[in-house]
Amino acid sequence: MKHDQKSYTVQEALQKLMHYCAYRDRSQKEVEDKLDELRMIPEAKEKIIISLMQENFLNEERFARSFVRGKFRIKKWGRIKITQELKKKEISAPIIKLGLSEIKESDYRKTLYELAEKKVEKITEPNAYKKKKKLADHLLRRGYESTLVFDCVNEIID
């Protein structure tokens, strides 16, 4: 399925990646993968990445912050899942920490409880112990911390 791919000059590739980064924030890994797709040589890749950073098209901290806001607000993911996804994108621990600072603790707990309330209505299990387990498993899969999950589950199901 490989068709003849156009080869790009550094300038053309830079333009393409400026559009790519302007569309939404990207991680450096996403940009590197895109440059691999364009079959750029390592020297050209490095030059392009430096240019994108200097022009503020590529900014890992901004990427991490917007990624965290989006995954938390829209997908309602917990900190653990968000952290795992950022690590997959090769974002460093200090930047992940900065990104996670976008989540207010009060909003975090409120979201966890809303998710739990919504899910508990759908669980038809009559056995309270099994019901708690199903709810806890659901919240843990969403990436919430076990201590918060168990407090929440015990509060909701008596």
One Martini backbone bead per residue (centre of mass of N, CA, C, O) as a GRO file, in nm:
protein
  158
    1MET     BB    1   0.051   0.068  -0.003
    2LYS     BB    2   0.289   0.207  -0.094
    3HIS     BB    3   0.343   0.522  -0.202
    4ASP     BB    4   0.461   0.777  -0.351
    5GLN     BB    5   0.649   1.000  -0.177
    6LYS     BB    6   0.690   1.301  -0.097
    7SER     BB    7   0.940   1.530  -0.082
    8TYR     BB    8   1.073   1.744   0.167
    9THR     BB    9   1.152   2.029   0.270
   10VAL     BB   10   1.220   2.194   0.543
   11GLN     BB   11   1.019   2.423   0.488
   12GLU     BB   12   0.771   2.249   0.419
   13ALA     BB   13   0.767   2.088   0.682
   14LEU     BB   14   0.739   2.328   0.868
   15GLN     BB   15   0.470   2.426   0.762
   16LYS     BB   16   0.313   2.167   0.817
   17LEU     BB   17   0.378   2.169   1.133
   18MET     BB   18   0.245   2.434   1.199
   19HIS     BB   19  -0.038   2.340   1.133
   20TYR     BB   20  -0.042   2.091   1.317
   21CYS     BB   21   0.007   2.271   1.584
   22ALA     BB   22  -0.230   2.479   1.546
   23TYR     BB   23  -0.477   2.297   1.569
   24ARG     BB   24  -0.315   2.154   1.813
   25ASP     BB   25  -0.168   2.045   2.067
   26ARG     BB   26   0.162   1.901   2.087
   27SER     BB   27   0.386   1.666   2.109
   28GLN     BB   28   0.700   1.582   2.041
   29LYS     BB   29   0.633   1.294   1.952
   30GLU     BB   30   0.421   1.365   1.738
   31VAL     BB   31   0.618   1.529   1.565
   32GLU     BB   32   0.822   1.304   1.515
   33ASP     BB   33   0.625   1.111   1.377
   34LYS     BB   34   0.554   1.304   1.146
   35LEU     BB   35   0.847   1.325   1.038
   36ASP     BB   36   0.870   1.027   0.972
   37GLU     BB   37   0.640   1.025   0.766
   38LEU     BB   38   0.811   1.246   0.591
   39ARG     BB   39   1.109   1.146   0.582
   40MET     BB   40   1.309   1.277   0.779
   41ILE     BB   41   1.602   1.369   0.873
   42PRO     BB   42   1.753   1.419   1.169
   43GLU     BB   43   1.854   1.708   1.113
   44ALA     BB   44   1.581   1.820   1.020
   45LYS     BB   45   1.416   1.752   1.266
   46GLU     BB   46   1.573   1.924   1.466
   47LYS     BB   47   1.533   2.194   1.324
   48ILE     BB   48   1.222   2.194   1.334
   49ILE     BB   49   1.181   2.167   1.639
   50ILE     BB   50   1.328   2.424   1.716
   51SER     BB   51   1.151   2.616   1.555
   52LEU     BB   52   0.880   2.542   1.694
   53MET     BB   53   0.975   2.637   1.974
   54GLN     BB   54   1.056   2.930   1.909
   55GLU     BB   55   0.752   2.984   1.784
   56ASN     BB   56   0.543   2.828   1.981
   57PHE     BB   57   0.420   2.550   1.858
   58LEU     BB   58   0.607   2.403   2.070
   59ASN     BB   59   0.470   2.300   2.399
   60GLU     BB   60   0.470   2.087   2.655
   61GLU     BB   61   0.318   2.236   2.877
   62ARG     BB   62   0.073   2.319   2.713
   63PHE     BB   63  -0.002   2.039   2.629
   64ALA     BB   64  -0.046   1.915   2.910
   65ARG     BB   65  -0.264   2.112   3.004
   66SER     BB   66  -0.472   2.057   2.772
   67PHE     BB   67  -0.491   1.754   2.809
   68VAL     BB   68  -0.594   1.753   3.097
   69ARG     BB   69  -0.845   1.924   3.060
   70GLY     BB   70  -0.981   1.747   2.845
   71LYS     BB   71  -0.984   1.464   2.988
   72PHE     BB   72  -1.137   1.565   3.235
   73ARG     BB   73  -1.386   1.725   3.118
   74ILE     BB   74  -1.475   1.518   2.888
   75LYS     BB   75  -1.379   1.213   2.995
   76LYS     BB   76  -1.331   1.190   3.308
   77TRP     BB   77  -1.047   1.153   3.402
   78GLY     BB   78  -0.800   1.050   3.592
   79ARG     BB   79  -0.478   1.096   3.695
   80ILE     BB   80  -0.363   0.819   3.618
   81LYS     BB   81  -0.452   0.808   3.320
   82ILE     BB   82  -0.325   1.072   3.232
   83THR     BB   83  -0.035   1.000   3.305
   84GLN     BB   84  -0.007   0.754   3.121
   85GLU     BB   85  -0.059   0.908   2.854
   86LEU     BB   86   0.178   1.108   2.882
   87LYS     BB   87   0.401   0.893   2.892
   88LYS     BB   88   0.346   0.785   2.604
   89LYS     BB   89   0.430   1.092   2.505
   90GLU     BB   90   0.698   1.166   2.659
   91ILE     BB   91   0.643   1.309   2.927
   92SER     BB   92   0.761   1.464   3.185
   93ALA     BB   93   0.712   1.469   3.519
   94PRO     BB   94   0.712   1.782   3.569
   95ILE     BB   95   0.500   1.837   3.343
   96ILE     BB   96   0.276   1.662   3.450
   97LYS     BB   97   0.245   1.817   3.713
   98LEU     BB   98   0.163   2.083   3.583
   99GLY     BB   99  -0.083   1.974   3.433
  100LEU     BB  100  -0.239   1.869   3.695
  101SER     BB  101  -0.283   2.167   3.810
  102GLU     BB  102  -0.557   2.210   3.641
  103ILE     BB  103  -0.684   2.048   3.875
  104LYS     BB  104  -0.931   2.080   4.092
  105GLU     BB  105  -1.009   1.920   4.373
  106SER     BB  106  -1.315   1.980   4.379
  107ASP     BB  107  -1.372   1.885   4.087
  108TYR     BB  108  -1.262   1.601   4.115
  109ARG     BB  109  -1.460   1.497   4.331
  110LYS     BB  110  -1.720   1.572   4.189
  111THR     BB  111  -1.674   1.391   3.941
  112LEU     BB  112  -1.650   1.125   4.087
  113TYR     BB  113  -1.938   1.132   4.211
  114GLU     BB  114  -2.094   1.157   3.947
  115LEU     BB  115  -1.997   0.894   3.823
  116ALA     BB  116  -2.099   0.711   4.051
  117GLU     BB  117  -2.400   0.782   4.044
  118LYS     BB  118  -2.446   0.698   3.751
  119LYS     BB  119  -2.347   0.400   3.776
  120VAL     BB  120  -2.521   0.290   4.017
  121GLU     BB  121  -2.793   0.296   3.855
  122LYS     BB  122  -2.684   0.057   3.646
  123ILE     BB  123  -2.658  -0.136   3.883
  124THR     BB  124  -2.824  -0.460   3.946
  125GLU     BB  125  -2.688  -0.558   4.191
  126PRO     BB  126  -2.792  -0.687   4.502
  127ASN     BB  127  -2.511  -0.718   4.609
  128ALA     BB  128  -2.329  -0.493   4.783
  129TYR     BB  129  -2.041  -0.597   4.740
  130LYS     BB  130  -2.056  -0.628   4.428
  131LYS     BB  131  -2.142  -0.340   4.372
  132LYS     BB  132  -1.889  -0.205   4.484
  133LYS     BB  133  -1.692  -0.342   4.294
  134LYS     BB  134  -1.807  -0.238   4.026
  135LEU     BB  135  -1.771   0.060   4.091
  136ALA     BB  136  -1.469   0.062   4.155
  137ASP     BB  137  -1.369  -0.051   3.885
  138HIS     BB  138  -1.475   0.178   3.712
  139LEU     BB  139  -1.311   0.411   3.852
  140LEU     BB  140  -1.030   0.288   3.811
  141ARG     BB  141  -1.042   0.282   3.498
  142ARG     BB  142  -1.063   0.606   3.494
  143GLY     BB  143  -0.811   0.690   3.705
  144TYR     BB  144  -0.861   0.664   4.003
  145GLU     BB  145  -0.786   0.670   4.321
  146SER     BB  146  -0.833   0.430   4.554
  147THR     BB  147  -0.897   0.600   4.805
  148LEU     BB  148  -1.122   0.769   4.676
  149VAL     BB  149  -1.297   0.539   4.572
  150PHE     BB  150  -1.359   0.398   4.847
  151ASP     BB  151  -1.490   0.637   4.981
  152CYS     BB  152  -1.712   0.680   4.773
  153VAL     BB  153  -1.843   0.397   4.772
  154ASN     BB  154  -1.909   0.392   5.084
  155GLU     BB  155  -2.098   0.642   5.068
  156ILE     BB  156  -2.304   0.538   4.844
  157ILE     BB  157  -2.278   0.241   4.964
  158ASP     BB  158  -2.459   0.073   5.246
   0.00000   0.00000   0.00000
